[in-house]
CSV table of C-alpha atoms in Angstrom, one decimal:
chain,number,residue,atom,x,y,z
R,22,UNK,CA,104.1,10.7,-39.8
R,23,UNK,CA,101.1,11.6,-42.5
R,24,UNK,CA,102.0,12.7,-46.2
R,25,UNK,CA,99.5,14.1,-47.9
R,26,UNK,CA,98.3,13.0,-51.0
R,27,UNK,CA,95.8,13.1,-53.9
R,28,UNK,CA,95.8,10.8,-57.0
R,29,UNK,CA,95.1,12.5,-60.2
R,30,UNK,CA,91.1,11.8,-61.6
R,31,UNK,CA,91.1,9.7,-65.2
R,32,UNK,CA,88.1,8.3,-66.4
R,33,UNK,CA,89.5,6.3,-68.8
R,34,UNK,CA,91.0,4.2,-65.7
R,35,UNK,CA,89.1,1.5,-65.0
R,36,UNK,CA,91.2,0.5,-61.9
R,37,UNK,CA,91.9,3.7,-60.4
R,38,UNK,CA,91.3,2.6,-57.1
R,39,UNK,CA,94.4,-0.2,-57.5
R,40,UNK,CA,96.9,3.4,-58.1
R,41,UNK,CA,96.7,3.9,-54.3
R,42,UNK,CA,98.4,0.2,-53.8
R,43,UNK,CA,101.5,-1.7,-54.3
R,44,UNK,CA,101.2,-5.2,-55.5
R,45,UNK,CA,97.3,-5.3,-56.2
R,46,UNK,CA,95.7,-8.3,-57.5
R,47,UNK,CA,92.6,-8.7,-58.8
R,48,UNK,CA,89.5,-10.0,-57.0
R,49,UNK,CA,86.9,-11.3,-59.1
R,50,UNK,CA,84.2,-12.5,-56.7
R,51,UNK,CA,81.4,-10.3,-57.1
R,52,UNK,CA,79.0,-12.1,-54.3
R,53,UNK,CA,81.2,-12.3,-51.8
R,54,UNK,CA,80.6,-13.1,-48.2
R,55,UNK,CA,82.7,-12.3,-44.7
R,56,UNK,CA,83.9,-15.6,-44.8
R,57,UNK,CA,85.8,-16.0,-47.7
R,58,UNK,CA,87.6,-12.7,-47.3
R,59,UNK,CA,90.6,-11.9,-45.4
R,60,UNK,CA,90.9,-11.6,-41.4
R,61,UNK,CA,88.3,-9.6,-39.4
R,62,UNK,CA,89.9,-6.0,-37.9
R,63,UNK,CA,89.0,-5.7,-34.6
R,64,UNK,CA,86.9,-2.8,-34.2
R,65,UNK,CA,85.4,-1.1,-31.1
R,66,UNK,CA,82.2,0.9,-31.2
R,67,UNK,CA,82.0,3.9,-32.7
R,68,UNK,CA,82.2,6.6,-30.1
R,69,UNK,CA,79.6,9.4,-29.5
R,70,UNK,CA,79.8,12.7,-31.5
R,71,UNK,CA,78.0,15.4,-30.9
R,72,UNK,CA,75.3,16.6,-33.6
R,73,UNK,CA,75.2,20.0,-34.8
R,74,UNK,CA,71.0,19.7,-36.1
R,75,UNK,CA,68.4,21.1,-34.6
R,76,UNK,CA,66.8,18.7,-32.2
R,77,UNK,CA,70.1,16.7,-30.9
R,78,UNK,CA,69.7,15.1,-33.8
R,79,UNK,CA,71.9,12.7,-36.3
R,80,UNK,CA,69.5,14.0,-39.1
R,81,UNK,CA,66.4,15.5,-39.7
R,82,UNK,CA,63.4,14.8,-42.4
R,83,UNK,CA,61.5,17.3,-44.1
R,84,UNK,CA,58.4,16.2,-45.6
R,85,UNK,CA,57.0,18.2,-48.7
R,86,UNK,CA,60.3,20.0,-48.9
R,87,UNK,CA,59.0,21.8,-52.5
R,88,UNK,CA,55.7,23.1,-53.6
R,89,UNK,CA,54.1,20.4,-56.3
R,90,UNK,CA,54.3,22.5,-59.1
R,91,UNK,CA,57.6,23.1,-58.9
R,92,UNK,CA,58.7,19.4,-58.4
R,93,UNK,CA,56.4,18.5,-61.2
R,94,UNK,CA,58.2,21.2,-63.6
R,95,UNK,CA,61.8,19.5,-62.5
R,96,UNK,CA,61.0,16.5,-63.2
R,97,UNK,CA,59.7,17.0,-66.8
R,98,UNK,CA,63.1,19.1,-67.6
R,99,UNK,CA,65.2,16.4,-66.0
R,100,UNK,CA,63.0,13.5,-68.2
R,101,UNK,CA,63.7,16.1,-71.4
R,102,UNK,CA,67.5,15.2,-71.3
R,103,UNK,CA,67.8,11.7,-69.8
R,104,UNK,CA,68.4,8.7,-71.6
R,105,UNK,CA,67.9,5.4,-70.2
R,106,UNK,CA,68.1,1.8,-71.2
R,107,UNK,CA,67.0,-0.8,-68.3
R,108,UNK,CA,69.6,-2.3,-66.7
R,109,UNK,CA,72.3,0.3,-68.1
R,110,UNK,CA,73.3,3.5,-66.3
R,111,UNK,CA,71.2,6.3,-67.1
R,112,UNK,CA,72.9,9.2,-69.5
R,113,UNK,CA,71.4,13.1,-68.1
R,114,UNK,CA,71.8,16.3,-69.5
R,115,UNK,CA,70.6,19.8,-68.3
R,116,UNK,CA,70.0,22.0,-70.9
R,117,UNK,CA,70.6,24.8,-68.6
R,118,UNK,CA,74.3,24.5,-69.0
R,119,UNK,CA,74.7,21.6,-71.0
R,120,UNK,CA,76.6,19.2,-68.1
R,121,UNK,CA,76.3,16.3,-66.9
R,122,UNK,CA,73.1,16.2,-64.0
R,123,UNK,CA,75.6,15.0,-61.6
R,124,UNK,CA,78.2,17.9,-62.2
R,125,UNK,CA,78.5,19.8,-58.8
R,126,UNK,CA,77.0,23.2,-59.3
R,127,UNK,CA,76.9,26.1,-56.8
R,128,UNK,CA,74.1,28.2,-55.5
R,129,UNK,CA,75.2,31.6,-53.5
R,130,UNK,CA,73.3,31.9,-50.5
R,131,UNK,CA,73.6,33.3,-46.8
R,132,UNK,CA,71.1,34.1,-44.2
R,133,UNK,CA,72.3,38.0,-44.6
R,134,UNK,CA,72.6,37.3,-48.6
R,135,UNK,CA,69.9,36.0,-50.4
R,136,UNK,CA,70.3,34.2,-53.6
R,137,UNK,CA,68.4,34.7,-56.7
R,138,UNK,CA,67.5,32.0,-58.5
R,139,UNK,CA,67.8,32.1,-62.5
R,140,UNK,CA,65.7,29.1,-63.5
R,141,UNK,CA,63.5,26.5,-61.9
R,142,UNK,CA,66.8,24.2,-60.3
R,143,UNK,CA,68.2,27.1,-58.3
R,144,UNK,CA,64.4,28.1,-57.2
R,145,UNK,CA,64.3,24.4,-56.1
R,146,UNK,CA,67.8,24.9,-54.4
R,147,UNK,CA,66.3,28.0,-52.9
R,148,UNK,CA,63.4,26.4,-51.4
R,149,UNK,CA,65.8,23.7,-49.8
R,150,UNK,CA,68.6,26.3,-48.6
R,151,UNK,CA,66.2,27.9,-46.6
R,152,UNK,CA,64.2,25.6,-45.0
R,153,UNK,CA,67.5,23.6,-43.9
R,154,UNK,CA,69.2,26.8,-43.0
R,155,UNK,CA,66.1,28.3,-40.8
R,156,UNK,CA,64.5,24.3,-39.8
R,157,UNK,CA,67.6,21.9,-40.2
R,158,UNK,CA,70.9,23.9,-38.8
R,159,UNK,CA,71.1,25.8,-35.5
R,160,UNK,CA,71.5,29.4,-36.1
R,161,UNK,CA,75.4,29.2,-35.1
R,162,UNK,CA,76.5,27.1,-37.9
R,163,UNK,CA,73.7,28.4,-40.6
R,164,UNK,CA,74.8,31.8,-40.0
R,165,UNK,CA,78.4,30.6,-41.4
R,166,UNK,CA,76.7,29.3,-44.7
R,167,UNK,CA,77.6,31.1,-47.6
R,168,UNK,CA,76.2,28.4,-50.3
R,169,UNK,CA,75.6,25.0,-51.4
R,170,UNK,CA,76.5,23.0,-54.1
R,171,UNK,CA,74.2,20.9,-55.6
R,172,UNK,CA,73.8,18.1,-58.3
R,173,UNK,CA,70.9,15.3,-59.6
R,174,UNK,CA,71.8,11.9,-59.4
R,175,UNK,CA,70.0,9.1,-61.4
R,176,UNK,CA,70.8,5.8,-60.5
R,177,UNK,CA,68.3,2.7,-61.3
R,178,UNK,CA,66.3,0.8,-58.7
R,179,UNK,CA,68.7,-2.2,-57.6
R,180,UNK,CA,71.8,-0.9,-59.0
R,181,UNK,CA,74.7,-2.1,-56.4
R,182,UNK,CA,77.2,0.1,-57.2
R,183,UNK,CA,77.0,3.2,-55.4
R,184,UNK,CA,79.8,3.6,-53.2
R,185,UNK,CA,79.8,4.5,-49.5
R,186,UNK,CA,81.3,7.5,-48.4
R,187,UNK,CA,82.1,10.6,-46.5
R,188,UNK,CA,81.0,13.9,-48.0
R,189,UNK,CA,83.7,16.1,-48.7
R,190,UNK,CA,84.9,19.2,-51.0
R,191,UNK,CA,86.3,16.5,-52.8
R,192,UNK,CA,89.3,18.5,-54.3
R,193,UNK,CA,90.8,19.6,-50.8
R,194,UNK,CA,90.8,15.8,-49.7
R,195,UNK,CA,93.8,15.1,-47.7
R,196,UNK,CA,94.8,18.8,-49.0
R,197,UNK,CA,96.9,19.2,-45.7
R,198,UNK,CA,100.4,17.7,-44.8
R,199,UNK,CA,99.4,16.5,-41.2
R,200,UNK,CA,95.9,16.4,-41.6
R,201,UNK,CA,95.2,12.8,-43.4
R,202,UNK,CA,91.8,13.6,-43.9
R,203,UNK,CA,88.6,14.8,-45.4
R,204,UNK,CA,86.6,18.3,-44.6
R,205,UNK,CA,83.3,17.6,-44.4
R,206,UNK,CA,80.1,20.1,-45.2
R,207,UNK,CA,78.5,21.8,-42.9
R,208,UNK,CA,75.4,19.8,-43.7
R,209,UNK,CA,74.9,17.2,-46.5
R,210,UNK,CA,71.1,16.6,-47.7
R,211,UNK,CA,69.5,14.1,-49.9
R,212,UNK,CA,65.8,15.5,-51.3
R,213,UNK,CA,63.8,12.4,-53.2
R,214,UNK,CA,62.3,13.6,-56.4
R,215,UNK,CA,60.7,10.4,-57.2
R,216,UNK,CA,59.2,7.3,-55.3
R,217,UNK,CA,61.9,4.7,-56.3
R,218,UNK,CA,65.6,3.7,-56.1
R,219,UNK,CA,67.4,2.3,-53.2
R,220,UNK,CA,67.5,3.9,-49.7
R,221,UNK,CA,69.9,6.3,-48.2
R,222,UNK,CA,71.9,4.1,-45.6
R,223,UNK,CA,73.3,6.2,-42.8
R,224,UNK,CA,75.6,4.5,-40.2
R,225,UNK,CA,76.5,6.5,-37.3
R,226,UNK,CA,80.3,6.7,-37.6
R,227,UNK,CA,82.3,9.7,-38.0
R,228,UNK,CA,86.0,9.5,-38.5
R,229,UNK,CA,87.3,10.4,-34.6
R,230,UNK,CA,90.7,8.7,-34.9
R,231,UNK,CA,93.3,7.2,-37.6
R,232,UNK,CA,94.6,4.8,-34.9
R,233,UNK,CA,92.0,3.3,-33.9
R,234,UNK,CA,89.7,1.3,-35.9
R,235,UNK,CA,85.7,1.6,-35.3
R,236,UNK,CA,82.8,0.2,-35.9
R,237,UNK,CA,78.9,1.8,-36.0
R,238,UNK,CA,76.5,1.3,-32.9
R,239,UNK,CA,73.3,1.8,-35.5
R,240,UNK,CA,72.0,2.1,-38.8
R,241,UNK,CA,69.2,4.6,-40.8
R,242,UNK,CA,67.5,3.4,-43.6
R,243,UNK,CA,65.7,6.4,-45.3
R,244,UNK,CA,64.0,4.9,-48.2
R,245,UNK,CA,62.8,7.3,-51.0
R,246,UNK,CA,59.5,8.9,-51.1
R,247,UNK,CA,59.2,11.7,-53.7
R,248,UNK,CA,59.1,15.3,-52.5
R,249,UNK,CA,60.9,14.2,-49.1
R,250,UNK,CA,64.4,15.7,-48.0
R,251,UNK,CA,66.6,14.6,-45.4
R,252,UNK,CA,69.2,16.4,-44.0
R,253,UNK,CA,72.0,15.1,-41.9
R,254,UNK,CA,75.0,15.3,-40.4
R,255,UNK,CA,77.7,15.2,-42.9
R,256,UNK,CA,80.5,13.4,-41.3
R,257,UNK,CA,78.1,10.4,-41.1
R,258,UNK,CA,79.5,7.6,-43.7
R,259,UNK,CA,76.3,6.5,-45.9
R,260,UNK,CA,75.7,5.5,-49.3
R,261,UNK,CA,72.9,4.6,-51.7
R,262,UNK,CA,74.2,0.8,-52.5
R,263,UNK,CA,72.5,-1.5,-49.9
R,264,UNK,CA,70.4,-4.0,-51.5
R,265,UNK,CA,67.2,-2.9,-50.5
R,266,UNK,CA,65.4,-1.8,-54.2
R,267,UNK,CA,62.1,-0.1,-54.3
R,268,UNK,CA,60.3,-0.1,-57.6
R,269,UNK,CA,62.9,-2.2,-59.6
R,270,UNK,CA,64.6,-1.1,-62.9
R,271,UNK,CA,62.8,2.4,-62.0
R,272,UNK,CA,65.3,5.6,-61.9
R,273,UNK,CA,66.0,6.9,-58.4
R,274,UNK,CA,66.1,10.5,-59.0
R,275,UNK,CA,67.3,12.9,-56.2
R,276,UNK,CA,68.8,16.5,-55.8
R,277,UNK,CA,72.1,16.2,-53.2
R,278,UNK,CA,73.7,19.6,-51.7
R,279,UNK,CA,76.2,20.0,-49.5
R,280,UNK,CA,76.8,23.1,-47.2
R,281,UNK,CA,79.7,25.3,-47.3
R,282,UNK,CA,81.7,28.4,-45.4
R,283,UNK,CA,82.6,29.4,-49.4
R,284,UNK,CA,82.0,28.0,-52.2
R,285,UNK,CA,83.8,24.2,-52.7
R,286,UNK,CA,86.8,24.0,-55.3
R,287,UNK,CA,84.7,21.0,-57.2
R,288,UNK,CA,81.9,23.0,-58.1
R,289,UNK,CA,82.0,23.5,-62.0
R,290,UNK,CA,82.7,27.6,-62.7
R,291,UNK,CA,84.5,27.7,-65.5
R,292,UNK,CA,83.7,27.3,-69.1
R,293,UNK,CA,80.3,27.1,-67.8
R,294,UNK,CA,77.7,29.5,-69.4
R,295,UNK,CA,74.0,29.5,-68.6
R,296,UNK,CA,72.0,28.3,-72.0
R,297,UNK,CA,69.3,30.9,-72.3
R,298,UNK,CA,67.0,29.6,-74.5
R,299,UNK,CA,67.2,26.0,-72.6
R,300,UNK,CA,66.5,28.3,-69.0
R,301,UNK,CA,62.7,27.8,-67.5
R,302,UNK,CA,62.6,30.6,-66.0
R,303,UNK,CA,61.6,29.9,-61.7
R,304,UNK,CA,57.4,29.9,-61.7
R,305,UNK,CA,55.4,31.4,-59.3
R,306,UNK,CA,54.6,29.2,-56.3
R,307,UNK,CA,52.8,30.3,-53.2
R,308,UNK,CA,55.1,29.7,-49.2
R,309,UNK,CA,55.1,25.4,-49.3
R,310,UNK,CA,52.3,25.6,-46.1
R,311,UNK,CA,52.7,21.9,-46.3
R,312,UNK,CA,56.3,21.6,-45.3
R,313,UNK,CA,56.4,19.2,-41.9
R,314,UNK,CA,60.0,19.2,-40.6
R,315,UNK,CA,61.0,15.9,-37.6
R,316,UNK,CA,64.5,15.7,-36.0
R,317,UNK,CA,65.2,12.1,-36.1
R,318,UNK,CA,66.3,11.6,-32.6
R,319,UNK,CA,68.3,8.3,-31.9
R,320,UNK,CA,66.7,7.1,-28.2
R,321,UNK,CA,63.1,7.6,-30.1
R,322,UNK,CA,63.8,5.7,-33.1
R,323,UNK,CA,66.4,2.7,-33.5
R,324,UNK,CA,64.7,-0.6,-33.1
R,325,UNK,CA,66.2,-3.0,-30.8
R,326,UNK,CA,64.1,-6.3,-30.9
R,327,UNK,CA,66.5,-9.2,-31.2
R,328,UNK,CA,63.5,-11.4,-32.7
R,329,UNK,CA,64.1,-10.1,-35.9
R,330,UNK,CA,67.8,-10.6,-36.0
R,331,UNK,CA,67.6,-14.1,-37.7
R,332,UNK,CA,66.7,-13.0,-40.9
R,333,UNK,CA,69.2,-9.8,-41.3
R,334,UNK,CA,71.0,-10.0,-44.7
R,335,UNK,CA,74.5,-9.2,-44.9
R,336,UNK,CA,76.3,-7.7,-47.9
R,337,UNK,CA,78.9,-5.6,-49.1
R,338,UNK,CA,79.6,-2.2,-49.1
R,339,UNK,CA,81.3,-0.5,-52.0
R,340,UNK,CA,84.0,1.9,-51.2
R,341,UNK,CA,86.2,3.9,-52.9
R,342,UNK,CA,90.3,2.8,-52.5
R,343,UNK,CA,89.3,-0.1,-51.1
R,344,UNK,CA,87.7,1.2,-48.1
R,345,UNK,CA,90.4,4.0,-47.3
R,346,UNK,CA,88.4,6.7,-45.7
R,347,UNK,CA,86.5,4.5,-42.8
R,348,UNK,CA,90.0,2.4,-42.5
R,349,UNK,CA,92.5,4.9,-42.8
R,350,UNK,CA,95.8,5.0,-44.4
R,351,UNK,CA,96.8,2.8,-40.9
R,352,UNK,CA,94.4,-0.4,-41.7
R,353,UNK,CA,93.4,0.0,-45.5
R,354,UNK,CA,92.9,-1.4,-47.8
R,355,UNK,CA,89.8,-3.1,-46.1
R,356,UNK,CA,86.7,-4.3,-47.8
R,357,UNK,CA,83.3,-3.6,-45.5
R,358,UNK,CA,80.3,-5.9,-44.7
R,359,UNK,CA,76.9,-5.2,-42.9
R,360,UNK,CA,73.9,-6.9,-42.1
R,361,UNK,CA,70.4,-5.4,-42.3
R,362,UNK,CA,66.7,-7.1,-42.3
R,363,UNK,CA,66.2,-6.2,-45.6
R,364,UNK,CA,62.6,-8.2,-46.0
R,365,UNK,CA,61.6,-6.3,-42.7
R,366,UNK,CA,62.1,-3.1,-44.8
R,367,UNK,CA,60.4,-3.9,-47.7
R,368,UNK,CA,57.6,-5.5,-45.9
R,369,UNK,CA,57.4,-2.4,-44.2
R,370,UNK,CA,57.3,-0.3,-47.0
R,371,UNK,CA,53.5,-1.9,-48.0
R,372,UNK,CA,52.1,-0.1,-44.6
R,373,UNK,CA,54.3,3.1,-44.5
R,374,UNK,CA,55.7,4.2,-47.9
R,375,UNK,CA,59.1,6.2,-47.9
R,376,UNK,CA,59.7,5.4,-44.1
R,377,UNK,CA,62.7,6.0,-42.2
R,378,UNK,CA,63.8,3.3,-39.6
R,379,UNK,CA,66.7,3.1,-37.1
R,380,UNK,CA,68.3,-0.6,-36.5
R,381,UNK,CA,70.8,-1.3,-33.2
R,382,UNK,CA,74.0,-2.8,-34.6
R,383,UNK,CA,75.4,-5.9,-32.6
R,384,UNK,CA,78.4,-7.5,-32.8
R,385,UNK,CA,79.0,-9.0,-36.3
R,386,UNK,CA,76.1,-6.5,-38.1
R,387,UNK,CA,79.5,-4.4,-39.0
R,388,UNK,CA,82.3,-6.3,-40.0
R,389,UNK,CA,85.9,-4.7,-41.6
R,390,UNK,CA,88.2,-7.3,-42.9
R,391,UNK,CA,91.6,-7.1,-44.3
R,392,UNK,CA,92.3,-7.5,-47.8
R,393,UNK,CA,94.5,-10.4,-48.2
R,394,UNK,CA,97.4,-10.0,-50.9
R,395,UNK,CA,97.7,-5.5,-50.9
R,396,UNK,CA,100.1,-3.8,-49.1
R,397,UNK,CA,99.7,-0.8,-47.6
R,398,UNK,CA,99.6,2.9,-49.6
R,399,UNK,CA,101.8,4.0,-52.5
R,400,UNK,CA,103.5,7.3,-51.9
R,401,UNK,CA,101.5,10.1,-53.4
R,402,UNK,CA,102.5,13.9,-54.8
R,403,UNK,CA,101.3,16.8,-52.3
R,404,UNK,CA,98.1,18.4,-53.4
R,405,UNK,CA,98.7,21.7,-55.2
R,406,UNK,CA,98.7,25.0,-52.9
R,407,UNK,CA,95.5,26.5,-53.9
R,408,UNK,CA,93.6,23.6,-52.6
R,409,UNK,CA,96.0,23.2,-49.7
R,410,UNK,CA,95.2,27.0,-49.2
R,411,UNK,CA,91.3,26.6,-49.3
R,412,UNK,CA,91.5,23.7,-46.9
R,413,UNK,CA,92.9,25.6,-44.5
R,414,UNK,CA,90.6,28.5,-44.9
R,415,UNK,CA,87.8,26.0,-44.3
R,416,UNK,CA,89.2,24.1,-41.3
R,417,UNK,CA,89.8,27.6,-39.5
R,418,UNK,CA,86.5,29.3,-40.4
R,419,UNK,CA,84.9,26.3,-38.6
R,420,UNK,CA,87.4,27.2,-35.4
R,421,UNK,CA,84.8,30.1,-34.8
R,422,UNK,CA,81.9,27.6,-35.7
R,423,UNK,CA,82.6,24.8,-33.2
R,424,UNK,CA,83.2,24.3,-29.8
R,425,UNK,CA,87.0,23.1,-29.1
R,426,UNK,CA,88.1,19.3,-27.8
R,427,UNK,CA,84.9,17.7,-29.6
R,428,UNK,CA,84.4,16.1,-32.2
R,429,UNK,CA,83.3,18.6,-34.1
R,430,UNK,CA,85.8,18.4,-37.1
R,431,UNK,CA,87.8,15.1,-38.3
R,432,UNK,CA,90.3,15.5,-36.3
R,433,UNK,CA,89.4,17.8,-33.5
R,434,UNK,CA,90.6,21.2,-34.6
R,435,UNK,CA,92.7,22.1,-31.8
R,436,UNK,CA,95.9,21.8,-33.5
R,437,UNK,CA,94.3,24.2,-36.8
R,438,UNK,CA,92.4,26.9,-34.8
């Protein structure tokens, strides 16, 4: 009983998440809490997946990911076309191409094909594309890599307003009558260029059903430590919004790629042409010797002591259409909540800079509420055939990737391959 859908992208629309609902009013309580929302969803815990990383592993950390020339040279061309005003968003340029740093680009690369790099960003790109194709990825699923696309985010220290999600190609979503939902990246990855910003927040739900609703068992707080790279499983939802700043009003700077069978239909192609004269041309840097890779295995990691539990902090997640992906078209909209012992963290980062820690979720450390006065999903056009196409290409070259009857894909691919 799925339709597909997509709802055109305009910028100029303030309330674009509102066009997926009927009857939307407007909620202006910014510091909201669970209890002054609508009901609690009943959710059940999220069930196990199986993780395609090296090591059994949800995700895996790479220390040192770039040589330090190189890092130091990106960050001095990323400063050269950034404007920032505290407490404002920051504005960022690359003179490379002359987009936006957060455009999706795309970066050829296989384990038969290598790329070659034409300035100092896709030398960086190539530095990460191998080591998480030869360190990160079992050989089985990195010999299907064909690419990556990448983009630099800049977002200020504190800034609530990043929104949790699922990674996707994010012009095939819901591309396929039938299939309500997302195709995920081989791999998604998150490399720290600076010290500061807020932590990447990774809870361990996939999307395994539309009928039922479900809740994460734990949570990874990755906070930033410049020159580290993390690499997990992409069908993980995560975000960058939990309260948790490090360094406040400084600029969070990262390089995000996500991992492809070809290359993704939101990568920017066209009208795009390399500015020569604003190239740096890649430098010569030695192997990084210094590279120390760890599979982040759950059993070893996720902290359990109860003591701590009295001074969690709960807060809200931001999601886009109000919580669609994690609800589904069957219980959004839905607004999210989850608690965290955000002091702990902090406190923690004094001793152990840029540390990763795992926390147990209990009950109430997740909670999905309904919103009170939406109703359910406007009708939406069918996506266009070329990305209706593409999605299927995807979904089927992963039939040769993945084992059948797990959760490999969302959903199980059996009724594709």
């Amino acid at each position: 009983d799925w339709t597909a859908f997509i709802v055109e992208d305009d910028d100029d629309d303030e309330d674009e998440d509102d066009d997926f609902y009927e009857d939307v009013e407007d909620e202006d309580d910014e510091n909201s809490s669970p209890d002054d929302v609508g009901p609690i969803l009943e959710a059940a815990p999220a069930p196990d997946v199986n993780w395609h990383l090296q090591g059994d592993a949800p995700f895996v950390i790479v220390d040192d990911i770039l040589p330090k020339p190189l890092l130091d040279k990106i960050l001095i061309e990323i400063e050269k076309g950034t404007k920032h005003v505290p407490g404002e968003s920051a504005d960022c340029v690359l003179e490379r191409d002359g987009s936006d740093c957060g455009d999706e680009r795309w970066f050829a690369y296989s384990l038969e094909e290598k790329g070659q790099p034409r300035d100092i960003f896709e030398q960086a790109v190539e530095f990460i594309v191998k080591a998480d194709l030869e360190r990160v990825l079992p050989h089985s699923v990195a010999a299907a890599v064909k690419g990556s696309s990448w983009r630099i985010l800049l977002t200020e220290s504190g800034d609530p307003s990043s929104v949790f999600h699922y990674d996707s190609d994010e012009d095939t979503d819901y591309a396929i009558p039938g299939t309500p939902l997302i195709i995920h990246p081989l791999l998604a990855t998150v490399t720290y260029l600076t010290d500061y910003g807020n932590p990447t927040t990774v809870f361990d739900h996939a999307i395994t059903s539309r009928e039922k609703l479900y809740a994460p068992k734990a949570a990874y707080v990755c906070m930033p430590r410049a020159n580290k790279h993390i690499g997990f499983d992409a069908r993980l939802f995560h975000g960058s919004g939990a309260p948790i700043p490090k360094g406040k009003g400084k600029l969070r700077i990262i390089i995000g790629m996500n991992y492809h069978t070809r290359q993704s239909l939101e990568t920017i192609v066209e009208n795009v042409t390399l500015n020569e004269n604003g190239l740096v041309k890649p430098i010569d840097v030695s192997k990084n010797g210094a590279m120390k890779v760890t599979p982040w295995n759950n059993d070893q990691n996720i902290i359990t002591e109860e003591e701590i539990r009295d001074t969690w902090e709960s807060f809200e997640l931001e999601t886009s259409a109000h919580g669609l992906d994690l609800c589904g078209v069957k219980h959004a909209p839905c607004r999210l909540f989850a608690r965290l012992p955000v002091e702990e963290i902090l406190h923690n980062e004094t001793d152990k800079p840029g540390s990763t820690i795992g926390f147990q979720l209990g009950q109430g450390d997740f909670v999905i509420r309904q919103v009170p006065g939406k109703k359910k999903l406007s009708k939406f056009p069918p996506s266009d055939d070329k990305a209706t196409a593409l999605a299927l290409k995807m979904l089927r070259e992963r039939c040769a990737i993945y084992e059948k009857g797990v959760y490999t894909m969302n959903p199980p691919l059996n009724n594709i391959c």
